[in-house]
Coordinates of C-alpha atoms and ligand atoms in Angstrom, one line a residue:
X1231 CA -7.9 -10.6 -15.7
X1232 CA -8.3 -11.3 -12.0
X1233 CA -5.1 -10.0 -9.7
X1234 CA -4.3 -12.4 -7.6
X1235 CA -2.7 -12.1 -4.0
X1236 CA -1.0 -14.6 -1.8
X1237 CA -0.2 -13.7 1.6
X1238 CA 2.4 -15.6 3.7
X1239 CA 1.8 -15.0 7.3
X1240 CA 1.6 -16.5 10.5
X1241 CA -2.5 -15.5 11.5
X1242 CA -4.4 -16.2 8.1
X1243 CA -7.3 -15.0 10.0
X1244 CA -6.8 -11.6 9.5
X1245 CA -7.0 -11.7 6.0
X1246 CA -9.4 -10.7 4.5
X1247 CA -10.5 -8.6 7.1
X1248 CA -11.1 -5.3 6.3
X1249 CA -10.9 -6.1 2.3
X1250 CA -13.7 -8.2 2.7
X1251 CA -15.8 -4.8 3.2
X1252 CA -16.9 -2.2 1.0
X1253 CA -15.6 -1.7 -2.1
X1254 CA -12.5 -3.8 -1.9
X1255 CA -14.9 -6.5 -0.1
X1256 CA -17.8 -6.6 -3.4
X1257 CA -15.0 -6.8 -5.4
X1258 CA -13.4 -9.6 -4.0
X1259 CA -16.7 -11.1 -4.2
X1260 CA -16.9 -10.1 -8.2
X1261 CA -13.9 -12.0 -8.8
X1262 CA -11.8 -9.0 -10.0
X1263 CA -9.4 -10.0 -7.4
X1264 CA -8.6 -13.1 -5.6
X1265 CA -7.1 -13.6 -2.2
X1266 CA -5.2 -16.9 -0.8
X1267 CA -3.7 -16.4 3.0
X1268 CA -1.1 -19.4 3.2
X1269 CA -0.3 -20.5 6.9
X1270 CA 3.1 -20.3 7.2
X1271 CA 3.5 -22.6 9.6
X1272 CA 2.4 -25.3 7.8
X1273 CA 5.6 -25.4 6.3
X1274 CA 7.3 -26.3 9.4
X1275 CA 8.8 -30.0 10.0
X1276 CA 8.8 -30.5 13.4
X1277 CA 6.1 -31.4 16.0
X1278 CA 5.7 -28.1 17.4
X1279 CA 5.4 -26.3 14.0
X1280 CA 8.2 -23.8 14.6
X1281 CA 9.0 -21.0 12.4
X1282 CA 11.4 -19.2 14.3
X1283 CA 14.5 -19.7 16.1
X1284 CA 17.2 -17.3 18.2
X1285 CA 19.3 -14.8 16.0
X1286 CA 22.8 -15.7 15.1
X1287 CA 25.2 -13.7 17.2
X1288 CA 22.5 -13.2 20.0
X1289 CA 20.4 -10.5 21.2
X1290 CA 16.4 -10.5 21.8
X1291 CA 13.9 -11.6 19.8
X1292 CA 13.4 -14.1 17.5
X1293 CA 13.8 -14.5 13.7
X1294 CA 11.8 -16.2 11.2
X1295 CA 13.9 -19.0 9.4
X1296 CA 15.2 -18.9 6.1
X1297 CA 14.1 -22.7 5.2
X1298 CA 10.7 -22.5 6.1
X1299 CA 9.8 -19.5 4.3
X1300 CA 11.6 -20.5 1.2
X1301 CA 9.3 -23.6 1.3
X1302 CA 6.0 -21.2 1.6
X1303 CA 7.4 -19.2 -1.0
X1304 CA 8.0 -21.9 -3.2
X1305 CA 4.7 -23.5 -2.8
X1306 CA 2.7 -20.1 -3.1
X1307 CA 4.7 -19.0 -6.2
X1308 CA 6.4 -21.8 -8.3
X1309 CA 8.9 -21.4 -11.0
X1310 CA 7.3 -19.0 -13.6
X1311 CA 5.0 -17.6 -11.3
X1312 CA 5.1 -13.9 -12.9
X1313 CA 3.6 -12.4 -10.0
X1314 CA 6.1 -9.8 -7.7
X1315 CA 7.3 -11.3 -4.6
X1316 CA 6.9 -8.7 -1.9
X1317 CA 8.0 -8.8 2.0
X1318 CA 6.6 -6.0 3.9
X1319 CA 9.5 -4.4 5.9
X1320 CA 10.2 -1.4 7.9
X1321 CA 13.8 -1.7 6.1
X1322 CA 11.7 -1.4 2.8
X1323 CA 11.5 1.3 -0.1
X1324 CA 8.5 3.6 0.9
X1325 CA 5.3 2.5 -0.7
X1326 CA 4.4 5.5 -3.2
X1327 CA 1.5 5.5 -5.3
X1328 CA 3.3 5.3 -8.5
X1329 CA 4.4 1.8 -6.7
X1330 CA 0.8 0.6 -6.4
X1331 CA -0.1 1.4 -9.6
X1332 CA 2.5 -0.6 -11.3
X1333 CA 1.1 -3.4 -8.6
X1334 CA -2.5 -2.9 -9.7
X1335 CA -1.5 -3.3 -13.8
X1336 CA 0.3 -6.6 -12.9
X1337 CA -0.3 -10.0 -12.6
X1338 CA -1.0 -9.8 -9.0
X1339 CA 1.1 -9.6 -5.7
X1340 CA 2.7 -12.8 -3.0
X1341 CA 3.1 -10.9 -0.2
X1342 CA 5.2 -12.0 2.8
X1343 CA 4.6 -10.9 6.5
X1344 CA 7.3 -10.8 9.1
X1345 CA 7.0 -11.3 12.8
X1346 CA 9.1 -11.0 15.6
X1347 CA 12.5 -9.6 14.8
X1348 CA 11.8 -9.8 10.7
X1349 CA 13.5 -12.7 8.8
X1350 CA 16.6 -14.5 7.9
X1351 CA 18.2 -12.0 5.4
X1352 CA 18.9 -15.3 3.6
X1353 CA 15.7 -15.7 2.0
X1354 CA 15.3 -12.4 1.0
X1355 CA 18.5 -12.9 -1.1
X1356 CA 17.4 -16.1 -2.4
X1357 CA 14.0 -15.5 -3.4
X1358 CA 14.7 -11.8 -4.6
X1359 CA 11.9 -10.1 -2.4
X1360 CA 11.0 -6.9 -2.8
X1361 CA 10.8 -5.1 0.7
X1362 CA 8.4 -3.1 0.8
X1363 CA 7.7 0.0 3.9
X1364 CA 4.6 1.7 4.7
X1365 CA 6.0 4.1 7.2
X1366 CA 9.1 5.3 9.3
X1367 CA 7.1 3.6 12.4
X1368 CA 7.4 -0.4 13.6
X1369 CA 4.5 -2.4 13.6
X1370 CA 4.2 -5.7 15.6
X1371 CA 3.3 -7.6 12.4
X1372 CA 3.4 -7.0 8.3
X1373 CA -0.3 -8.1 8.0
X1374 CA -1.7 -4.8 8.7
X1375 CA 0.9 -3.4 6.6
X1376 CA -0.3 -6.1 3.6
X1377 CA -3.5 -5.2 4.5
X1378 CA -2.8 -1.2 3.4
X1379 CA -1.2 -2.1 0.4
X1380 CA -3.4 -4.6 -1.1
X1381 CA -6.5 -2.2 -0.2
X1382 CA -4.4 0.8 -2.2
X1383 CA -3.8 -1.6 -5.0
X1384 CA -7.4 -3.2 -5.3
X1385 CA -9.0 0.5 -5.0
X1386 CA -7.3 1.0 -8.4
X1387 CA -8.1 -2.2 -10.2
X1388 CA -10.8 -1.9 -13.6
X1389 CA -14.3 -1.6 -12.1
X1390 CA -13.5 -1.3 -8.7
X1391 CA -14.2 2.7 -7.8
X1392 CA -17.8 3.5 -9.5
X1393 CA -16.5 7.1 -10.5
X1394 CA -12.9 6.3 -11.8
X1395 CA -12.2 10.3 -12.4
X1396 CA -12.2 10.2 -8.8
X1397 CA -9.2 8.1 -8.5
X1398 CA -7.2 10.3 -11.0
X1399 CA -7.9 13.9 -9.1
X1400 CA -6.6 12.4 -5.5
X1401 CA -4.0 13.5 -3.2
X1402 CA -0.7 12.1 -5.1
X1403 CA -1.7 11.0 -8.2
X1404 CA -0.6 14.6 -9.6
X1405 CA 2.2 14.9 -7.4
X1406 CA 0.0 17.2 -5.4
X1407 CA -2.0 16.7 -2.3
X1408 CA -6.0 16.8 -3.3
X1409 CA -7.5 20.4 -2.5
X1410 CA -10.4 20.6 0.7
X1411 CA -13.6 19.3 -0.3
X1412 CA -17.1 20.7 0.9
X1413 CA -20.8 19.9 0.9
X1414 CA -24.0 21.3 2.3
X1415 CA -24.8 22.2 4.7
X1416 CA -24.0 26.0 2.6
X1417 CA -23.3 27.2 6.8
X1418 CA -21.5 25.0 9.3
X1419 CA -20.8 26.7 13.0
X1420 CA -20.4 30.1 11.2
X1421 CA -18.0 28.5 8.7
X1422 CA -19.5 29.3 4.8
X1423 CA -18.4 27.2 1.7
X1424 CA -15.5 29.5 -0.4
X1425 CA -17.9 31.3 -2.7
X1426 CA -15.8 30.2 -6.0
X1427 CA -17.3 26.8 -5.4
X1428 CA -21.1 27.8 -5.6
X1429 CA -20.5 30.1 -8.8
X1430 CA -21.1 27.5 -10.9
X1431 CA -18.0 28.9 -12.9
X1432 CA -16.0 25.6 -13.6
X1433 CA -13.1 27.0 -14.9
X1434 CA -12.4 29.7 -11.8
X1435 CA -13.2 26.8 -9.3
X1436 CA -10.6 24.3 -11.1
X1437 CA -8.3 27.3 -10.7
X1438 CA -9.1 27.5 -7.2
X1439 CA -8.8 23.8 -6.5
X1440 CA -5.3 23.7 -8.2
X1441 CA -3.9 26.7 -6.4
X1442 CA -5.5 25.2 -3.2
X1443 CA -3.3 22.0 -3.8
X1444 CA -0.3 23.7 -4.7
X1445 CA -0.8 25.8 -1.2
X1446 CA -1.1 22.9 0.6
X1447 CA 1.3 21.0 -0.7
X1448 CA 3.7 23.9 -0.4
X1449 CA 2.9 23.9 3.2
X1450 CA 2.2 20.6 4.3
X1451 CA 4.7 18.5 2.1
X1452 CA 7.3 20.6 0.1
X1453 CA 9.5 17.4 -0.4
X1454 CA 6.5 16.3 -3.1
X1455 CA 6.8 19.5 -4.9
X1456 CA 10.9 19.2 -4.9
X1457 CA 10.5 15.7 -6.4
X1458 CA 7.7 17.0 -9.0
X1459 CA 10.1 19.4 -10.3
X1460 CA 13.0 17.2 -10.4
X1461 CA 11.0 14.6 -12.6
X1462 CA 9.6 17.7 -14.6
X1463 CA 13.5 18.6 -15.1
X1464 CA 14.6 15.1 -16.2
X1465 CA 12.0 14.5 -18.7
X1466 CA 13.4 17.3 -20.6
X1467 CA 16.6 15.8 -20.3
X1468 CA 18.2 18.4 -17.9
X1469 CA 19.5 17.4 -14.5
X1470 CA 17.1 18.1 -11.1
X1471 CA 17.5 21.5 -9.6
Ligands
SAH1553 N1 13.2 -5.6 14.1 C1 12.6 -5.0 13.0 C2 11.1 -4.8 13.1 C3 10.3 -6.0 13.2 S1 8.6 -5.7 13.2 C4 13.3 -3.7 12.7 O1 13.7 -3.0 13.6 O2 13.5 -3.3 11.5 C5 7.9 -7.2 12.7 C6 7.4 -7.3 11.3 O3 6.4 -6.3 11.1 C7 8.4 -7.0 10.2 O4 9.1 -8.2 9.9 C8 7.5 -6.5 9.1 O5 7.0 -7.6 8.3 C9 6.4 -5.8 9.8 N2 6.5 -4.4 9.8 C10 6.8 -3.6 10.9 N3 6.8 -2.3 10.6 C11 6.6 -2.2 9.2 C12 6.5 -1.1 8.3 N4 6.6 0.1 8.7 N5 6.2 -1.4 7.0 C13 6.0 -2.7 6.6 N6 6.1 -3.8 7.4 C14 6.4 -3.5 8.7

């Protein structure tokens, strides 16, 4: 089944842009997914094809209005359209990787991009969208931001990666961060390859990967390891630590 992404947004022209390379980019090509960038401004009424007015109660900045977005929304996803609604928002819950695989076994994604100040909190409401963050930092636009989710969703879809066990080791998907990888050449500026890796002992150098992760992770990212242990605690029905 092909996943299917709409993307509301205000400069079509970025899309597909980078997902229109590599693997993401043959794939699109294949037909395993689709992508549809709707011009939001043609859903404007008046002459000038506005899609944004001052915010209520003043201040800088514009906002993008709640009317004309609903009317995108509507078009791009009609009533029964399965597919999530998603608005990319610095306000939004942090995208995770357990998010984007729930994405990528779906029906596919409509993905709305703010601009300027964001938009009317009226059409969130009304048309239930998901916000969705991909930092603590502001971008000028959510394309870029749909742009790194839909390339962490399609990444994942059937067929897409040639080694698929490669997918399933990465930073993440274990609740750890991936261990350091090395390849030849054996010396690199005085700098040697850990001997575990060239003993051809498979079990000591999945060891050493593991304990590599867990390392890192202890280091670099301890709240992962926190929330590992906490889901490890629930699912034998005790409370987190
Ligand atoms: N005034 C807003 C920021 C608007 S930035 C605030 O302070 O919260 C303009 C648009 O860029 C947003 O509507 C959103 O679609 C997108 N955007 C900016 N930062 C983002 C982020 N970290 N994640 C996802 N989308 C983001």
């Amino acid at each position: 089944m092909t996943f299917r992404a709409t993307v509301l947004t205000l400069y079509p022209e970025m899309f597909p842009g980078a997902l229109g390379m590599s693997l993401a980019g043959r794939a699109l090509e294949e037909g395993t997914w689709s992508l549809e960038a709707v011009q939001i401004r043609d859903f404007a009424s008046d002459r000038h094809r506005t899609v944004d007015d001052t915010p209520a109660g003043g201040g800088a900045g514009m906002v993008m209005r709640a009317d004309i977005l609903a009317k995108a929304i509507d078009h791009a996803a009609p009533q029964g359209d399965a597919r999530p609604k998603l608005l990319m928002s610095p306000r939004g819950r942090p995208l995770t990787q357990a998010r984007v695989r729930e994405l990528a076994d779906g029906p596919g994604a409509v993905i709305l991009c703010g601009r300027f100040e964001g938009v009317d909190q009226r059409v969130i409401e009304a048309r239930a969208l998901e916000e969705v963050s991909i930092g603590d930092y502001i971008l000028s636009g959510g394309e870029p931001a749909a742009l790194v989710l839909l390339d962490a969703v399609v990444r994942l879809l059937p067929g897409v990666m040639g080694n698929e066990a490669s997918g399933a080791e990465e930073s993440f998907e274990g609740g750890l961060l991936e261990h350091p990888h090395y390849t030849r050449p054996q010396e690199f500026e005085g700098r040697g390859i850990p001997e575990i890796l060239t003993s051809g002992n498979h079990a000591r150098v999945a060891e050493w990967r593991r304990e590599e992760a867990r390392r890192l992770t202890r280091e670099r990212r301890p709240d992962l390891l926190e929330a590992g242990t906490a889901l490890a605690a629930s699912k034998k029905g005790r409370a987190g630590p």
